[in-house]
PDB file of C-alpha atoms in Angstrom:
ATOM      1  CA  ASN V   1      18.927 -48.319  54.112  1.00  0.00           C
ATOM      2  CA  ALA V   2      16.467 -49.138  56.324  1.00  0.00           C
ATOM      3  CA  GLY V   3      16.645 -46.586  59.388  1.00  0.00           C
ATOM      4  CA  VAL V   4      14.270 -47.464  62.387  1.00  0.00           C
ATOM      5  CA  THR V   5      11.850 -50.109  61.463  1.00  0.00           C
ATOM      6  CA  GLN V   6       8.494 -50.653  63.342  1.00  0.00           C
ATOM      7  CA  THR V   7       6.258 -52.835  62.348  1.00  0.00           C
ATOM      8  CA  PRO V   8       3.058 -53.364  62.169  1.00  0.00           C
ATOM      9  CA  LYS V   9       1.486 -50.175  60.383  1.00  0.00           C
ATOM     10  CA  PHE V  10      -2.207 -50.648  61.566  1.00  0.00           C
ATOM     11  CA  GLN V  11      -4.013 -52.677  63.727  1.00  0.00           C
ATOM     12  CA  VAL V  12      -7.514 -52.788  65.280  1.00  0.00           C
ATOM     13  CA  LEU V  13      -7.978 -54.204  68.876  1.00  0.00           C
ATOM     14  CA  LYS V  14     -10.682 -54.045  70.806  1.00  0.00           C
ATOM     15  CA  THR V  15     -10.764 -52.829  74.288  1.00  0.00           C
ATOM     16  CA  GLY V  16      -8.678 -55.280  76.621  1.00  0.00           C
ATOM     17  CA  GLN V  17      -6.919 -57.152  74.464  1.00  0.00           C
ATOM     18  CA  SER V  18      -2.826 -56.955  73.696  1.00  0.00           C
ATOM     19  CA  MET V  19       0.052 -55.723  71.647  1.00  0.00           C
ATOM     20  CA  THR V  20       2.848 -55.627  70.986  1.00  0.00           C
ATOM     21  CA  LEU V  21       4.369 -52.756  68.844  1.00  0.00           C
ATOM     22  CA  GLN V  22       7.946 -53.608  67.965  1.00  0.00           C
ATOM     23  CA  CYS V  23      10.093 -51.132  66.528  1.00  0.00           C
ATOM     24  CA  ALA V  24      14.047 -51.330  65.097  1.00  0.00           C
ATOM     25  CA  GLN V  25      16.480 -49.744  64.422  1.00  0.00           C
ATOM     26  CA  ASP V  26      20.197 -50.484  62.080  1.00  0.00           C
ATOM     27  CA  MET V  27      22.417 -47.228  62.865  1.00  0.00           C
ATOM     28  CA  ASN V  28      23.921 -48.450  65.364  1.00  0.00           C
ATOM     29  CA  HIS V  29      21.987 -45.439  68.012  1.00  0.00           C
ATOM     30  CA  ASN V  30      22.460 -45.457  71.996  1.00  0.00           C
ATOM     31  CA  SER V  31      18.876 -44.360  72.722  1.00  0.00           C
ATOM     32  CA  MET V  32      15.051 -45.363  71.759  1.00  0.00           C
ATOM     33  CA  TYR V  33      12.066 -43.858  72.633  1.00  0.00           C
ATOM     34  CA  TRP V  34       8.364 -44.586  72.422  1.00  0.00           C
ATOM     35  CA  TYR V  35       6.095 -41.758  70.918  1.00  0.00           C
ATOM     36  CA  ARG V  36       2.315 -41.190  70.204  1.00  0.00           C
ATOM     37  CA  GLN V  37       0.731 -38.492  68.059  1.00  0.00           C
ATOM     38  CA  ASP V  38      -2.892 -36.939  68.503  1.00  0.00           C
ATOM     39  CA  PRO V  39      -4.438 -34.629  67.127  1.00  0.00           C
ATOM     40  CA  GLY V  40      -3.960 -30.711  68.337  1.00  0.00           C
ATOM     41  CA  MET V  41      -1.000 -32.759  71.001  1.00  0.00           C
ATOM     42  CA  GLY V  42       2.417 -33.080  69.079  1.00  0.00           C
ATOM     43  CA  LEU V  43       4.299 -36.011  69.746  1.00  0.00           C
ATOM     44  CA  ARG V  44       3.802 -37.169  73.702  1.00  0.00           C
ATOM     45  CA  LEU V  45       7.150 -39.186  75.332  1.00  0.00           C
ATOM     46  CA  ILE V  46       5.643 -42.707  75.948  1.00  0.00           C
ATOM     47  CA  TYR V  47       9.531 -44.111  77.532  1.00  0.00           C
ATOM     48  CA  TYR V  48      12.668 -44.178  76.428  1.00  0.00           C
ATOM     49  CA  SER V  49      15.815 -46.035  76.934  1.00  0.00           C
ATOM     50  CA  ALA V  50      19.269 -44.218  77.002  1.00  0.00           C
ATOM     51  CA  SER V  51      21.180 -46.960  76.015  1.00  0.00           C
ATOM     52  CA  GLU V  52      20.929 -50.990  75.848  1.00  0.00           C
ATOM     53  CA  GLY V  53      19.935 -52.355  79.140  1.00  0.00           C
ATOM     54  CA  THR V  54      17.690 -49.039  80.548  1.00  0.00           C
ATOM     55  CA  THR V  55      15.019 -47.604  80.360  1.00  0.00           C
ATOM     56  CA  ASP V  56      12.922 -44.577  81.364  1.00  0.00           C
ATOM     57  CA  LYS V  57       9.116 -43.467  81.476  1.00  0.00           C
ATOM     58  CA  GLY V  58       8.611 -40.536  79.174  1.00  0.00           C
ATOM     59  CA  GLU V  59       5.567 -38.070  79.332  1.00  0.00           C
ATOM     60  CA  VAL V  60       2.600 -40.551  79.224  1.00  0.00           C
ATOM     61  CA  PRO V  61       3.592 -43.503  80.657  1.00  0.00           C
ATOM     62  CA  ASN V  62       1.100 -45.860  82.200  1.00  0.00           C
ATOM     63  CA  GLY V  63      -1.030 -48.122  80.135  1.00  0.00           C
ATOM     64  CA  TYR V  64       2.182 -49.035  78.400  1.00  0.00           C
ATOM     65  CA  ASN V  65       5.644 -51.743  79.968  1.00  0.00           C
ATOM     66  CA  VAL V  66       8.494 -51.274  76.562  1.00  0.00           C
ATOM     67  CA  SER V  67      12.030 -53.884  76.499  1.00  0.00           C
ATOM     68  CA  ARG V  68      15.313 -52.630  75.400  1.00  0.00           C
ATOM     69  CA  LEU V  69      15.585 -56.495  73.841  1.00  0.00           C
ATOM     70  CA  ASN V  70      18.938 -54.869  72.317  1.00  0.00           C
ATOM     71  CA  LYS V  71      21.082 -52.651  70.769  1.00  0.00           C
ATOM     72  CA  ARG V  72      18.450 -52.530  67.839  1.00  0.00           C
ATOM     73  CA  GLU V  73      14.997 -53.273  68.970  1.00  0.00           C
ATOM     74  CA  PHE V  74      12.791 -51.531  71.523  1.00  0.00           C
ATOM     75  CA  SER V  75       9.517 -52.930  71.773  1.00  0.00           C
ATOM     76  CA  LEU V  76       6.461 -51.177  73.379  1.00  0.00           C
ATOM     77  CA  ARG V  77       3.016 -53.825  75.020  1.00  0.00           C
ATOM     78  CA  LEU V  78      -0.160 -52.172  75.354  1.00  0.00           C
ATOM     79  CA  GLU V  79      -1.397 -55.076  77.972  1.00  0.00           C
ATOM     80  CA  SER V  80      -4.489 -54.549  78.318  1.00  0.00           C
ATOM     81  CA  ALA V  81      -5.537 -51.699  75.134  1.00  0.00           C
ATOM     82  CA  ALA V  82      -8.004 -49.299  76.491  1.00  0.00           C
ATOM     83  CA  PRO V  83     -10.091 -46.359  73.376  1.00  0.00           C
ATOM     84  CA  SER V  84      -7.572 -43.878  74.934  1.00  0.00           C
ATOM     85  CA  GLN V  85      -4.828 -45.076  73.226  1.00  0.00           C
ATOM     86  CA  THR V  86      -5.922 -45.140  70.434  1.00  0.00           C
ATOM     87  CA  SER V  87      -3.201 -43.386  67.982  1.00  0.00           C
ATOM     88  CA  VAL V  88      -0.387 -42.950  66.017  1.00  0.00           C
ATOM     89  CA  TYR V  89       2.382 -44.514  67.490  1.00  0.00           C
ATOM     90  CA  PHE V  90       6.464 -43.757  66.238  1.00  0.00           C
ATOM     91  CA  CYS V  91       9.784 -45.054  67.030  1.00  0.00           C
ATOM     92  CA  ALA V  92      12.957 -42.760  67.128  1.00  0.00           C
ATOM     93  CA  SER V  93      16.631 -43.633  67.774  1.00  0.00           C
ATOM     94  CA  SER V  94      19.295 -41.267  67.766  1.00  0.00           C
ATOM     95  CA  GLU V  95      22.967 -40.368  68.581  1.00  0.00           C
ATOM     96  CA  ASP V  96      24.037 -39.260  72.173  1.00  0.00           C
ATOM     97  CA  ASP V  97      26.826 -37.589  71.613  1.00  0.00           C
ATOM     98  CA  ARG V  98      27.534 -33.923  72.071  1.00  0.00           C
ATOM     99  CA  VAL V  99      26.801 -32.886  68.080  1.00  0.00           C
ATOM    100  CA  ALA V 100      23.591 -31.719  67.866  1.00  0.00           C
ATOM    101  CA  GLN V 101      21.510 -35.430  66.350  1.00  0.00           C
ATOM    102  CA  PRO V 102      18.069 -35.548  65.246  1.00  0.00           C
ATOM    103  CA  GLN V 103      16.107 -38.100  65.832  1.00  0.00           C
ATOM    104  CA  HIS V 104      15.728 -40.727  63.479  1.00  0.00           C
ATOM    105  CA  PHE V 105      11.908 -41.860  62.902  1.00  0.00           C
ATOM    106  CA  GLY V 106      10.379 -44.989  61.305  1.00  0.00           C
ATOM    107  CA  ASP V 107       7.013 -44.160  59.676  1.00  0.00           C
ATOM    108  CA  GLY V 108       4.278 -44.643  61.914  1.00  0.00           C
ATOM    109  CA  THR V 109       1.830 -47.625  63.857  1.00  0.00           C
ATOM    110  CA  ARG V 110      -2.186 -45.828  63.780  1.00  0.00           C
ATOM    111  CA  LEU V 111      -3.453 -47.868  66.326  1.00  0.00           C
ATOM    112  CA  SER V 112      -7.258 -47.830  66.458  1.00  0.00           C
ATOM    113  CA  ILE V 113      -8.369 -49.481  69.803  1.00  0.00           C
ATOM    114  CA  LEU V 114     -12.561 -50.436  69.677  1.00  0.00           C
TER     115      LEU V 114
ATOM    116  CA  ALA P   1      11.046 -28.210  82.520  1.00  0.00           C
ATOM    117  CA  GLN P   2      11.520 -27.539  79.428  1.00  0.00           C
ATOM    118  CA  THR P   3       8.589 -26.753  77.332  1.00  0.00           C
ATOM    119  CA  VAL P   4       8.500 -25.665  73.665  1.00  0.00           C
ATOM    120  CA  THR P   5       4.787 -23.600  72.348  1.00  0.00           C
ATOM    121  CA  GLN P   6       4.268 -23.118  68.980  1.00  0.00           C
ATOM    122  CA  SER P   7       1.069 -20.698  69.162  1.00  0.00           C
ATOM    123  CA  GLN P   8       0.510 -21.314  65.308  1.00  0.00           C
ATOM    124  CA  PRO P   9      -1.938 -23.714  64.668  1.00  0.00           C
ATOM    125  CA  GLU P  10      -2.049 -23.194  61.773  1.00  0.00           C
ATOM    126  CA  MET P  11      -0.446 -20.458  58.590  1.00  0.00           C
ATOM    127  CA  SER P  12      -1.411 -20.018  54.740  1.00  0.00           C
ATOM    128  CA  VAL P  13       1.326 -19.296  52.257  1.00  0.00           C
ATOM    129  CA  GLN P  14       1.950 -18.747  48.363  1.00  0.00           C
ATOM    130  CA  GLU P  15       3.200 -20.131  46.548  1.00  0.00           C
ATOM    131  CA  ALA P  16       7.005 -18.575  45.811  1.00  0.00           C
ATOM    132  CA  GLU P  17       6.698 -15.899  48.673  1.00  0.00           C
ATOM    133  CA  THR P  18       8.251 -16.312  52.350  1.00  0.00           C
ATOM    134  CA  VAL P  19       7.208 -17.238  55.214  1.00  0.00           C
ATOM    135  CA  THR P  20       7.978 -17.746  59.440  1.00  0.00           C
ATOM    136  CA  LEU P  21       6.735 -20.247  62.008  1.00  0.00           C
ATOM    137  CA  SER P  22       7.423 -19.793  65.344  1.00  0.00           C
ATOM    138  CA  CYS P  23       8.464 -21.236  68.012  1.00  0.00           C
ATOM    139  CA  THR P  24       9.447 -20.483  71.505  1.00  0.00           C
ATOM    140  CA  TYR P  25      10.677 -22.558  74.245  1.00  0.00           C
ATOM    141  CA  ASP P  26      11.585 -22.376  78.033  1.00  0.00           C
ATOM    142  CA  THR P  27      14.602 -23.982  79.718  1.00  0.00           C
ATOM    143  CA  SER P  28      16.928 -22.925  82.387  1.00  0.00           C
ATOM    144  CA  GLU P  29      20.054 -24.505  80.373  1.00  0.00           C
ATOM    145  CA  SER P  30      23.076 -23.346  78.352  1.00  0.00           C
ATOM    146  CA  ASP P  31      23.752 -26.100  76.365  1.00  0.00           C
ATOM    147  CA  TYR P  32      21.176 -27.511  74.512  1.00  0.00           C
ATOM    148  CA  TYR P  33      20.070 -28.164  70.708  1.00  0.00           C
ATOM    149  CA  LEU P  34      16.702 -27.084  69.016  1.00  0.00           C
ATOM    150  CA  PHE P  35      15.021 -28.878  65.824  1.00  0.00           C
ATOM    151  CA  TRP P  36      12.705 -28.083  62.761  1.00  0.00           C
ATOM    152  CA  TYR P  37      10.433 -31.325  61.569  1.00  0.00           C
ATOM    153  CA  LYS P  38       8.678 -31.630  58.547  1.00  0.00           C
ATOM    154  CA  GLN P  39       5.335 -34.650  58.905  1.00  0.00           C
ATOM    155  CA  PRO P  40       4.330 -34.828  55.765  1.00  0.00           C
ATOM    156  CA  PRO P  41       0.728 -36.092  54.368  1.00  0.00           C
ATOM    157  CA  SER P  42       2.900 -39.387  54.358  1.00  0.00           C
ATOM    158  CA  ARG P  43       3.465 -38.672  58.299  1.00  0.00           C
ATOM    159  CA  GLN P  44       6.934 -39.465  58.191  1.00  0.00           C
ATOM    160  CA  MET P  45       8.319 -36.994  59.970  1.00  0.00           C
ATOM    161  CA  ILE P  46      11.371 -35.759  58.548  1.00  0.00           C
ATOM    162  CA  LEU P  47      14.698 -32.895  59.748  1.00  0.00           C
ATOM    163  CA  VAL P  48      14.274 -30.302  58.135  1.00  0.00           C
ATOM    164  CA  ILE P  49      16.939 -27.680  59.449  1.00  0.00           C
ATOM    165  CA  ARG P  50      19.049 -28.385  63.964  1.00  0.00           C
ATOM    166  CA  GLN P  51      20.931 -25.729  65.623  1.00  0.00           C
ATOM    167  CA  GLU P  52      23.858 -25.701  68.365  1.00  0.00           C
ATOM    168  CA  ALA P  53      22.621 -22.775  71.061  1.00  0.00           C
ATOM    169  CA  TYR P  54      26.297 -22.165  71.425  1.00  0.00           C
ATOM    170  CA  LYS P  55      26.546 -21.538  67.441  1.00  0.00           C
ATOM    171  CA  GLN P  56      25.546 -16.930  67.030  1.00  0.00           C
ATOM    172  CA  GLN P  57      25.308 -18.204  64.250  1.00  0.00           C
ATOM    173  CA  ASN P  58      21.284 -19.241  62.599  1.00  0.00           C
ATOM    174  CA  ALA P  59      21.363 -22.390  60.683  1.00  0.00           C
ATOM    175  CA  THR P  60      20.863 -22.433  56.223  1.00  0.00           C
ATOM    176  CA  GLU P  61      19.546 -25.471  55.095  1.00  0.00           C
ATOM    177  CA  ASN P  62      19.044 -24.271  51.508  1.00  0.00           C
ATOM    178  CA  ARG P  63      14.944 -22.261  51.063  1.00  0.00           C
ATOM    179  CA  PHE P  64      14.630 -23.052  55.196  1.00  0.00           C
ATOM    180  CA  SER P  65      16.757 -20.797  57.838  1.00  0.00           C
ATOM    181  CA  VAL P  66      15.963 -20.216  61.010  1.00  0.00           C
ATOM    182  CA  ASN P  67      16.199 -16.971  63.275  1.00  0.00           C
ATOM    183  CA  PHE P  68      17.861 -17.945  66.231  1.00  0.00           C
ATOM    184  CA  GLN P  69      17.195 -15.504  69.712  1.00  0.00           C
ATOM    185  CA  LYS P  70      19.131 -16.995  72.849  1.00  0.00           C
ATOM    186  CA  ALA P  71      17.755 -14.527  75.207  1.00  0.00           C
ATOM    187  CA  ALA P  72      14.618 -14.148  74.517  1.00  0.00           C
ATOM    188  CA  LYS P  73      13.808 -18.077  73.788  1.00  0.00           C
ATOM    189  CA  SER P  74      12.503 -17.792  70.351  1.00  0.00           C
ATOM    190  CA  PHE P  75      13.500 -20.200  67.121  1.00  0.00           C
ATOM    191  CA  SER P  76      11.350 -19.675  64.057  1.00  0.00           C
ATOM    192  CA  LEU P  77      11.585 -21.219  60.931  1.00  0.00           C
ATOM    193  CA  LYS P  78      11.885 -19.145  57.690  1.00  0.00           C
ATOM    194  CA  ILE P  79      10.624 -21.559  54.430  1.00  0.00           C
ATOM    195  CA  SER P  80      11.541 -18.859  51.185  1.00  0.00           C
ATOM    196  CA  ASP P  81      10.787 -19.525  48.014  1.00  0.00           C
ATOM    197  CA  SER P  82       7.206 -21.156  49.345  1.00  0.00           C
ATOM    198  CA  GLN P  83       6.853 -24.724  46.868  1.00  0.00           C
ATOM    199  CA  LEU P  84       3.699 -27.211  46.822  1.00  0.00           C
ATOM    200  CA  GLY P  85       5.291 -29.512  48.956  1.00  0.00           C
ATOM    201  CA  ASP P  86       6.334 -27.945  51.624  1.00  0.00           C
ATOM    202  CA  ALA P  87       2.395 -28.122  52.869  1.00  0.00           C
ATOM    203  CA  ALA P  88       3.189 -29.884  56.183  1.00  0.00           C
ATOM    204  CA  MET P  89       2.846 -29.900  59.267  1.00  0.00           C
ATOM    205  CA  TYR P  90       6.348 -28.438  61.533  1.00  0.00           C
ATOM    206  CA  PHE P  91       6.909 -29.404  64.494  1.00  0.00           C
ATOM    207  CA  CYS P  92       9.831 -27.671  66.857  1.00  0.00           C
ATOM    208  CA  ALA P  93      11.681 -29.554  69.726  1.00  0.00           C
ATOM    209  CA  TYR P  94      14.055 -28.864  72.247  1.00  0.00           C
ATOM    210  CA  ARG P  95      16.974 -31.653  73.711  1.00  0.00           C
ATOM    211  CA  SER P  96      18.635 -30.888  75.719  1.00  0.00           C
ATOM    212  CA  ASP P  97      22.852 -32.089  76.248  1.00  0.00           C
ATOM    213  CA  PRO P  98      22.290 -35.237  77.065  1.00  0.00           C
ATOM    214  CA  TYR P  99      26.526 -35.251  78.310  1.00  0.00           C
ATOM    215  CA  THR P 100      25.500 -32.309  80.651  1.00  0.00           C
ATOM    216  CA  SER P 101      21.958 -32.357  81.532  1.00  0.00           C
ATOM    217  CA  GLY P 102      22.037 -36.231  81.857  1.00  0.00           C
ATOM    218  CA  THR P 103      18.505 -36.495  79.934  1.00  0.00           C
ATOM    219  CA  TYR P 104      18.331 -37.880  76.389  1.00  0.00           C
ATOM    220  CA  LYS P 105      14.190 -37.180  76.237  1.00  0.00           C
ATOM    221  CA  TYR P 106      13.321 -34.388  73.094  1.00  0.00           C
ATOM    222  CA  ILE P 107      10.885 -32.005  74.241  1.00  0.00           C
ATOM    223  CA  PHE P 108       8.425 -31.170  70.742  1.00  0.00           C
ATOM    224  CA  GLY P 109       5.484 -28.603  70.224  1.00  0.00           C
ATOM    225  CA  THR P 110       2.272 -28.756  69.506  1.00  0.00           C
ATOM    226  CA  GLY P 111       3.147 -28.554  65.655  1.00  0.00           C
ATOM    227  CA  THR P 112       1.844 -25.793  62.683  1.00  0.00           C
ATOM    228  CA  ARG P 113       0.187 -27.198  59.832  1.00  0.00           C
ATOM    229  CA  LEU P 114       1.214 -24.887  56.675  1.00  0.00           C
ATOM    230  CA  LYS P 115      -0.499 -24.952  53.837  1.00  0.00           C
ATOM    231  CA  VAL P 116       0.399 -23.982  50.546  1.00  0.00           C
ATOM    232  CA  LEU P 117      -1.332 -22.021  48.000  1.00  0.00           C
ATOM    233  CA  ALA P 118      -1.153 -22.499  43.687  1.00  0.00           C
TER     234      ALA P 118
END
């Protein structure tokens, strides 16, 4: 059971470089999410996709773009990386029915911007 | 807008003892879901327990139970017979009912780091 798969697990970038974080889920979930986790800040939502073909901004979208390529995949792009984007990034997915479905998380990507 | 507050940045408990982690939230909605997640040093986010707001009965999962007080907007997690493997960051999360709110967001608290002392 792969669940939610994120690649890469670690990445170091220089300021101004671009990069795409990949996320794929094999649970046939409709909704997918990107979070960043910083010390003392918990998880903050960057973007989410309620269903294939739709994306919406979360709490901290500036400096990021996303693509919901298909139902399985949801990528996060940093067009011009900045040191403030150094963080751990989590992708998650969930069902969106009326049962209390939790989110399923990937293992995270530790991104350092120098 | 909904908010989730975890006022205890860090807690400690002796092995085999009981500890309670606090979580409060603010919402004007009547239908919603609440979750506790555990994040060990491996960084993986693991669901601990969930609660539907319309259910008055508190959820339990083995050694984990919640005290859900809807009127007080409180959702605390009790860990009984604490084990060394319980040491982790614990996050409280809120989700609106997407069918009534139209939103699919989850809102997380800032976390409580739990240390278990041998």
